[in-house]
C-alpha positions as semicolon CSV with decimal commas, in nm:
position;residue;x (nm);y (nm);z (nm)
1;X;2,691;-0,879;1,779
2;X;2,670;-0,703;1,443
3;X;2,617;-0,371;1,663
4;X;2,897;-0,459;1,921
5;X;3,129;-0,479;1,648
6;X;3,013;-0,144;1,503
7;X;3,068;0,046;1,830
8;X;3,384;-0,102;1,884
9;X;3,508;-0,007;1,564
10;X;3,352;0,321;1,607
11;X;3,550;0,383;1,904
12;X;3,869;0,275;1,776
13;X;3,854;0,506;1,485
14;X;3,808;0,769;1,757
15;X;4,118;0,689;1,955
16;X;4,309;0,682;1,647
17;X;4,170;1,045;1,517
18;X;4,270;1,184;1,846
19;X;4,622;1,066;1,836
20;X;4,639;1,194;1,455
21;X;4,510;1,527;1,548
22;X;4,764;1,587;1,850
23;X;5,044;1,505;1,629
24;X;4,899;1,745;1,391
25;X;4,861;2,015;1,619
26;X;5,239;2,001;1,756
27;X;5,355;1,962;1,382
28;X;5,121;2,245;1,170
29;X;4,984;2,482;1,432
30;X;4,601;2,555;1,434
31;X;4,539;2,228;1,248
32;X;4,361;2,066;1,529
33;X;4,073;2,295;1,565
34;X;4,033;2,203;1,204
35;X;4,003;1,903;1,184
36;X;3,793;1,877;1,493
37;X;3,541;2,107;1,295
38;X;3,604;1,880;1,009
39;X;3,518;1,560;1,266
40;X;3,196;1,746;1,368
41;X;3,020;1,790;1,076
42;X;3,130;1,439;0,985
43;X;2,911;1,313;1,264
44;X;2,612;1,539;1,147
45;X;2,589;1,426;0,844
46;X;2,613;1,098;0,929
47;X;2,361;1,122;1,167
48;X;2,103;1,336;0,881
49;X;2,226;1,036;0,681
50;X;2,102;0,747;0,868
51;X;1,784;0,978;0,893
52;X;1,709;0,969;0,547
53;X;1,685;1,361;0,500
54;X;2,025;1,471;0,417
55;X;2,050;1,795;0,542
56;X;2,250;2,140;0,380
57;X;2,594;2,213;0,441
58;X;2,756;2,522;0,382
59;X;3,175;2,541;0,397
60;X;3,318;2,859;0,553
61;X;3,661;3,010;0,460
62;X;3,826;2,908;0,776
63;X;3,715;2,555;0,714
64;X;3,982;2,272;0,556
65;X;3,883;2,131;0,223
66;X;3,841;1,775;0,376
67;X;3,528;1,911;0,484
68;X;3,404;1,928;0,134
69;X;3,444;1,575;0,080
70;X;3,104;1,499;0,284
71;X;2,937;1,689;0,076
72;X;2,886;1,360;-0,153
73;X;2,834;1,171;0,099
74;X;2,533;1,330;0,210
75;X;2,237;1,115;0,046
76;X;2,459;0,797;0,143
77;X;2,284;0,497;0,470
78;X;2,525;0,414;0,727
79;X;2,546;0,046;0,686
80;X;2,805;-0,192;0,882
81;X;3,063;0,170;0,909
82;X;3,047;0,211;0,501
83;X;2,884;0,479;0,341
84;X;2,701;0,335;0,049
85;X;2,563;0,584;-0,242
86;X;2,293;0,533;-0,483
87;X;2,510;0,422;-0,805
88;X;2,672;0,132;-0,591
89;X;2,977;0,363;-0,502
90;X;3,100;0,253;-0,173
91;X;3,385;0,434;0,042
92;X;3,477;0,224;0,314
93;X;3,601;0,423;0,553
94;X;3,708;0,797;0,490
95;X;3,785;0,861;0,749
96;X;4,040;0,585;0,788
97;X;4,207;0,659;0,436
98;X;4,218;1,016;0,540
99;X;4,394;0,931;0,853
100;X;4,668;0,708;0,688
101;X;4,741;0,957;0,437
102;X;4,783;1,215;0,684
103;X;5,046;0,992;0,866
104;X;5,230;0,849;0,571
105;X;5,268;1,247;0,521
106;X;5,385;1,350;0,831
107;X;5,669;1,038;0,864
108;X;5,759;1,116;0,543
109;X;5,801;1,471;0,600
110;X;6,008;1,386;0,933
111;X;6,204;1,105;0,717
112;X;6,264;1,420;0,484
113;X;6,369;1,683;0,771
114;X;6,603;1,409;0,948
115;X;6,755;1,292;0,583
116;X;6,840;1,661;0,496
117;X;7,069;1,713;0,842
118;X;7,371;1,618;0,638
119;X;7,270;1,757;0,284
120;X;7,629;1,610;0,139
121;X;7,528;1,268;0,258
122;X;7,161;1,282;0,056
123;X;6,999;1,141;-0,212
124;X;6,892;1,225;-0,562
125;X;6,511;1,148;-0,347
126;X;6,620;1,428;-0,093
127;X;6,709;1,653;-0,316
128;X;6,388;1,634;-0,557
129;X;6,221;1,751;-0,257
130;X;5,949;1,454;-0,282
131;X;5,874;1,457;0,111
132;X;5,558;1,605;0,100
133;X;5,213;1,627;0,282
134;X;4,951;1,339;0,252
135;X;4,668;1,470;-0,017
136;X;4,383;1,566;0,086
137;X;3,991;1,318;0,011
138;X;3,764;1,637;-0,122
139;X;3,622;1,733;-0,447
140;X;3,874;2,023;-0,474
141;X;4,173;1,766;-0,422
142;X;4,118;1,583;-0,714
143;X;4,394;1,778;-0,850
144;X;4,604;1,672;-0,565
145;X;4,539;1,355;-0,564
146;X;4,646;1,297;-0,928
147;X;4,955;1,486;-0,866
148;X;5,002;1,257;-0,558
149;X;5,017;0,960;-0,760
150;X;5,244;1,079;-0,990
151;X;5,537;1,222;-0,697
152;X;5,439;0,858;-0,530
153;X;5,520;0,726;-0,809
154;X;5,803;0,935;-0,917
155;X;5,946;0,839;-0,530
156;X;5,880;0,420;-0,611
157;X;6,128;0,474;-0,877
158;X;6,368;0,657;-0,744
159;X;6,359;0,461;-0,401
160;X;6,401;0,119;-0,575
161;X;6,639;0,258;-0,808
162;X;6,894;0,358;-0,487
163;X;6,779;0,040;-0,294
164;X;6,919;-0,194;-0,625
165;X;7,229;0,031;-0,738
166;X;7,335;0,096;-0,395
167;X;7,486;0,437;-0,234
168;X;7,867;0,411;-0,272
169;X;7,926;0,677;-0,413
170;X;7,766;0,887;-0,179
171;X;8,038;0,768;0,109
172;X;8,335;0,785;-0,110
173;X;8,497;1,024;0,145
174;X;8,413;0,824;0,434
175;X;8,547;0,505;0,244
176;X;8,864;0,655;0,256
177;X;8,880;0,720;0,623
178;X;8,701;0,412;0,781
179;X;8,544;0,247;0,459
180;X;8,447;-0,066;0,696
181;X;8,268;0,058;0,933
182;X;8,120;0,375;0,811
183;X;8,012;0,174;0,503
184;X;7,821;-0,090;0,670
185;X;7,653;0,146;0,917
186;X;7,522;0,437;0,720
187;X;7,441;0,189;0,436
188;X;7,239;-0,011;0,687
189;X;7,046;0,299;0,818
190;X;7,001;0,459;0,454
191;X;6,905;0,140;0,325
192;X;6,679;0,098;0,621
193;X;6,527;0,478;0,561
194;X;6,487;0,400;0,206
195;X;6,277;0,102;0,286
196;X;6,061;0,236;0,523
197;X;6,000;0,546;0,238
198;X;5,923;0,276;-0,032
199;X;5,666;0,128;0,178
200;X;5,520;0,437;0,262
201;X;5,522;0,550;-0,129
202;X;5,341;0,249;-0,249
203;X;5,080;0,307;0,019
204;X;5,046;0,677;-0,056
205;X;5,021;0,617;-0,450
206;X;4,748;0,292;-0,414
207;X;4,482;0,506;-0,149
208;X;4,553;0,795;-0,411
209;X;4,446;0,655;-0,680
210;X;4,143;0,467;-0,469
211;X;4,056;0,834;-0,356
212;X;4,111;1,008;-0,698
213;X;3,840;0,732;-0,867
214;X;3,600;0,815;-0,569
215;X;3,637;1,196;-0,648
216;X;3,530;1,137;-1,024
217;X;3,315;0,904;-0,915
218;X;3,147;1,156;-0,723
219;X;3,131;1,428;-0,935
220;X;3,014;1,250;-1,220
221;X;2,747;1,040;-1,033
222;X;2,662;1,169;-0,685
223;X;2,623;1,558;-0,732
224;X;2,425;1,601;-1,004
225;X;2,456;1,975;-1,163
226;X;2,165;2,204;-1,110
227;X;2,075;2,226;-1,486
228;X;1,971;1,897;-1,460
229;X;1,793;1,912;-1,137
230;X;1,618;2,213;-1,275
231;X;1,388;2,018;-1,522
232;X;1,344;1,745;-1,213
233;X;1,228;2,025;-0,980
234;X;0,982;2,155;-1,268
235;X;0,870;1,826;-1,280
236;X;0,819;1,736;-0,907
237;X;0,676;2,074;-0,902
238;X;0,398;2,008;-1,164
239;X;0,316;1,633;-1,008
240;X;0,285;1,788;-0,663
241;X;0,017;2,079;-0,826
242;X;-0,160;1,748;-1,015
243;X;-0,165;1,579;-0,704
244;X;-0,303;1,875;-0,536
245;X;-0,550;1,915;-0,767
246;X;-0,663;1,496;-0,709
247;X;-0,632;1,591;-0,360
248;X;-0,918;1,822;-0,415
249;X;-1,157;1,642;-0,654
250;X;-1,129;1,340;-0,418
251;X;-1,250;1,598;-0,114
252;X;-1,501;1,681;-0,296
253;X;-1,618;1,345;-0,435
254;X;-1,579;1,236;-0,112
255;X;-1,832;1,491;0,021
256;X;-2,087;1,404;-0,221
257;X;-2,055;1,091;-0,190
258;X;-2,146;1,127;0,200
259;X;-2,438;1,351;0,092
260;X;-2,559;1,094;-0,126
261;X;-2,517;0,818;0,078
262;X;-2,745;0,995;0,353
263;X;-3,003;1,023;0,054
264;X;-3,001;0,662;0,017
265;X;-3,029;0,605;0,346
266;X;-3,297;0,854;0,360
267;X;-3,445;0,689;0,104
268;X;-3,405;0,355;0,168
269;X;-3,598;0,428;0,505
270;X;-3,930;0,591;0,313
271;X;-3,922;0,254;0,083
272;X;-3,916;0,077;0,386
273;X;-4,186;0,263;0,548
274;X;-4,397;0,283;0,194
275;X;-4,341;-0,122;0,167
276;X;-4,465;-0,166;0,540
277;X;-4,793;0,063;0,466
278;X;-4,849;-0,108;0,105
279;X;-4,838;-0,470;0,289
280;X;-5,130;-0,317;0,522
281;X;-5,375;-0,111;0,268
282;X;-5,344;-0,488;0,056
283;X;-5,480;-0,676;0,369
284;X;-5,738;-0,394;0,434
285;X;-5,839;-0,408;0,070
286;X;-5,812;-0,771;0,084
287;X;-6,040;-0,724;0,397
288;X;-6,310;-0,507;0,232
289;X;-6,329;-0,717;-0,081
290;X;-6,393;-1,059;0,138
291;X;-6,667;-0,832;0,399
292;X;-6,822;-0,742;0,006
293;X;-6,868;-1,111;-0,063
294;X;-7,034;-1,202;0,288
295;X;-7,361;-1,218;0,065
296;X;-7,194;-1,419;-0,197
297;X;-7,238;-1,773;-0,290
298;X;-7,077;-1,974;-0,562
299;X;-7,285;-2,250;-0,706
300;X;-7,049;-2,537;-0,884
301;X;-7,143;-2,774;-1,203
302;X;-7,455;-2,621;-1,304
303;X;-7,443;-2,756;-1,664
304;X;-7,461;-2,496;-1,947
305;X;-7,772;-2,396;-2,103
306;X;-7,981;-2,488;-1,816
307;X;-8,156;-2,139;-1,809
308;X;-8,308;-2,199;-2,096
309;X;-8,331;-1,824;-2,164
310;X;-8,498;-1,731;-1,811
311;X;-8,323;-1,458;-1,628
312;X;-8,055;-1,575;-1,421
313;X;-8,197;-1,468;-1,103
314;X;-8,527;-1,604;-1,152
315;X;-8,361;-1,974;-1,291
316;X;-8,119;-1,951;-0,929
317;X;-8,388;-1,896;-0,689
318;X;-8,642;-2,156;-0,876
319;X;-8,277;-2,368;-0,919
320;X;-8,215;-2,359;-0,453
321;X;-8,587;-2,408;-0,398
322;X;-8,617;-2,713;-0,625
323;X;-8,249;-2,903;-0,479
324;X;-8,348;-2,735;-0,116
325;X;-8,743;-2,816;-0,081
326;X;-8,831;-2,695;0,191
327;X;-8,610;-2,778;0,438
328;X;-8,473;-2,436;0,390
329;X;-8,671;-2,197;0,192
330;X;-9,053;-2,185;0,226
331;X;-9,039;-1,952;-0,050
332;X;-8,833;-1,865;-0,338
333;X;-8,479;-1,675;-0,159
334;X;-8,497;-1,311;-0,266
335;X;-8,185;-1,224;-0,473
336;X;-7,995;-0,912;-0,573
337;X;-7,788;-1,053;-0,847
338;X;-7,677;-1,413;-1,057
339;X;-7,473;-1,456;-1,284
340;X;-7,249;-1,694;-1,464
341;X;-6,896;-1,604;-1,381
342;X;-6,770;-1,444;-1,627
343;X;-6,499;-1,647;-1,939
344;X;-6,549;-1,829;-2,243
345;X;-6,748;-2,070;-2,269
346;X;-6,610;-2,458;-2,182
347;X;-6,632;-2,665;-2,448
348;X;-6,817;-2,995;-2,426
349;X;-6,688;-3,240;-2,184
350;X;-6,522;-2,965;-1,958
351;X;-6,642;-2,809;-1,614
352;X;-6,937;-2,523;-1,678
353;X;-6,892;-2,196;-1,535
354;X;-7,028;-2,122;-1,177
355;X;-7,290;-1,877;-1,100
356;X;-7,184;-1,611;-0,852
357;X;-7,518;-1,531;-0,654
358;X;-7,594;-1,224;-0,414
359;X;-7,850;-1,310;-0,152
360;X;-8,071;-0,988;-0,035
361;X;-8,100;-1,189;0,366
362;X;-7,744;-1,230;0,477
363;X;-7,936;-1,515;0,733
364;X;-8,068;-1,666;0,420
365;X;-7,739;-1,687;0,258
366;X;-7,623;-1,865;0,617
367;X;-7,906;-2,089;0,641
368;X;-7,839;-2,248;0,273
369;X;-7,445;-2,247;0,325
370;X;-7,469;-2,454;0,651
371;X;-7,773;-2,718;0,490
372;X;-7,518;-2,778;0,216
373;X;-7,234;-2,874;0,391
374;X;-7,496;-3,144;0,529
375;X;-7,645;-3,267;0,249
376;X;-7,536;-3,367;-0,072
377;X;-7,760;-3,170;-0,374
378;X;-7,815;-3,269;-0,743
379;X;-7,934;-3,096;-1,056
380;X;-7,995;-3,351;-1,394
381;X;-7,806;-3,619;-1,244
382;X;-7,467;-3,383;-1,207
383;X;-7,358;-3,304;-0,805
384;X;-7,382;-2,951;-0,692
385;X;-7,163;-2,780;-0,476
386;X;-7,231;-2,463;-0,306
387;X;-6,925;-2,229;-0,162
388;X;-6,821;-1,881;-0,014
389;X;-6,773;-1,685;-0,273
390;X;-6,367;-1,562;-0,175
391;X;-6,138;-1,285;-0,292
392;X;-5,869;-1,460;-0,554
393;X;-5,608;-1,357;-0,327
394;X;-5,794;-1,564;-0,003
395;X;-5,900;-1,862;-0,249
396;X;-5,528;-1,886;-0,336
397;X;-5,427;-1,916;-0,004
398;X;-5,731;-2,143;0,074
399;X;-5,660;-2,362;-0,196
400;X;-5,287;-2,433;-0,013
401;X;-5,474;-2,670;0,212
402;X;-5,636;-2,873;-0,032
403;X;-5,369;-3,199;0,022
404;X;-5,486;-3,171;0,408
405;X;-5,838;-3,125;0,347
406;X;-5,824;-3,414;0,114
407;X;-5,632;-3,687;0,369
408;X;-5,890;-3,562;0,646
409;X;-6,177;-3,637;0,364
410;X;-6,062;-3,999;0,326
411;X;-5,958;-4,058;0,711
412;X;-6,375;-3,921;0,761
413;X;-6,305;-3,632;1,028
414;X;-6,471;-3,339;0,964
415;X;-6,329;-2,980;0,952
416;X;-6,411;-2,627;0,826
417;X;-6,167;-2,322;0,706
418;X;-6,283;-2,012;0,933
């Protein structure tokens, strides 16, 4: 609706400037194409204007000074057919003021030319010569605008000052042919005349001074001199170098920062890789230590100080033959190695140390691993256990099943960790 209303407003200022401008062109000759150029470059900057990017406008010689007046209005929105500027200034309609003041010129000028026809019959407001030409809504016609206000006002005062003392004595020589008639009718159309003038003074002196506060307005607020939009310019020039210059240490952060990131990547993938081969040399370590120990037995609470200073290898084999008989051995087992393993030594009361043993038969070390699982074996009244002897790592993970091993222990199935 908003929009509607717009274009018919739009419109109807149209009609009106081409009636204006025909009247103008039959009254002042070559006025028309003037103020058609004047109309044109009205519309472009109006149209730069709604744009945002106000655009540069240069004024020939041949051009009217209205056209200056858009000049100020360059950097103003289009908003509901007002032209709105940055300090709040708003002109409603220019064009329309322009327009009136134009025709409160031009009937005043005719009221002028028809009141002179019979110069004896005139007024002190003929004679001043204050018919005159509308001003004109530019920067340059400040000047004229001022000095419109003051003839407007100059013609209120004079106009009401005929309209209240009356025009007898300007018929005194009719009054003495025909005072009846001639008094009634050329006081009716003078007084009529003189009406119609002091309407169209009061008009002409209020847009004047709305026009004249517009100018200074305008060229206090609007146009800003170019001393001081030389240290602006020096400034927008230096932030646009400084942003430049950020524009360039970002690029290049930027690109380093892509090189690194590849590096991490890069990286990231050879950890990966290093983590995956670490995990496998532990199990084939792991591996290796365990296929070590295939000739290794542990033997469990062996009480301290049972060797009674014999060699540890001598008291073991002597030790399995004696709890063993000869169910297993018919001999003493050969042995590489026996030893405690190795710690402080428990106090009384607490668990001894096992002996870690190294059979020289692997089927040996078989043989007396599978009869004690069978049988239960005893040394000085204290049960003796014989194990694999495990990595710490496998034991660990060995040891997890203890609770199951335990419940299957008291339920009475048998199992065995391969």
């Amino acid at each position: 609706m908003d929009t509607e209303a717009a274009r018919g407003t739009r419109k109807d200022g149209e009609d009106i400037r081409g009636i204006v401008i025909n009247i103008l062109g039959n009254v002042v000759p070559g006025i028309s194409e003037r103020m058609e150029e004047a109309v044109d470059i009205a519309r472009i900057l109006a149209r730069h204007a709604e744009k945002g990017c106000p655009p540069e406008v240069t004024l020939t010689g041949d051009a009217p000074e209205v056209l200056e007046a858009f000049t100020y209005v360059i950097q103003t929105s289009i908003r509901n057919g007002e032209y709105q500027g940055k300090n709040g200034l708003k002109v409603i309609r220019l064009l329309n003021s322009k327009t009136v003041q134009i025709m409160i010129g031009v009937l005043t000028l005719l009221t002028g030319i028809v009141s002179t026809v019979y110069i004896s019959l005139t007024s002190v407001f003929v004679h001043s010569g204050l018919p005159y030409w509308g001003s004109l809504i530019v920067k340059a016609s400040l000047g004229m605008n001022i000095f419109s206000i003051i003839t407007a006002g100059i013609a209120i005062i004079l106009l009401s000052g005929e309209l209240v003392i009356g025009i007898d004595r300007y018929f005194s020589y009719y009054y003495r042919t025909d005072p009846s008639e001639l008094k009634r009718a050329y006081e009716t159309l003078f007084r009529g005349i003189r009406g119609v003038l002091l309407v169209f003074a009061v008009l002409e002196f209020i847009i004047s001074i709305c026009v004249s506060a517009f100018a200074c307005k305008a060229n206090a607020c609007c146009c800003p001199s170019q001393e001081s939009i030389g240290p602006l310019q020096s400034s927008v020039n230096a932030l646009r170098e400084s942003v430049e210059g950020f524009q360039s240490r970002l690029t290049a952060t930027e690109t380093l920062a892509g090189e690194n990131f590849e590096k991490v990547s890069a990286a990231e993938n050879a950890i990966k890789t290093l983590q995956t081969q670490n995990a496998s040399l532990l199990d084939r370590i792991e591996d290796l230590e365990n296929r070590s120990r295939r000739a290794n037995l542990r033997i469990v609470n062996v009480p301290e100080g049972s060797e009674n200073g014999k060699d540890p290898v001598t008291f073991v084999a002597e030790l399995l033959l004696e709890m063993t008989g000869t169910e297993v051995f018919d001999n003493p087992p050969t042995l590489e190695r026996a030893h405690r393993s190795p710690g402080q030594k428990p106090a009384d009361g607490r668990k001894p140390c096992p002996f870690v043993v190294c059979f020289h038969r692997f089927q040996e070390k078989e043989r007396l691993l599978r009869w004690a699982r069978q049988h239960e074996m005893k040394y000085k009244g204290n049960l003796v256990r014989i194990y694999q002897d495990l990595s710490a790592t496998l034991s660990r993970k060995r040891s997890s099943y203890n609770g199951i091993k335990q419940s299957l222990y008291q339920k009475g199935i048998r199992f065995q960790l391969l």
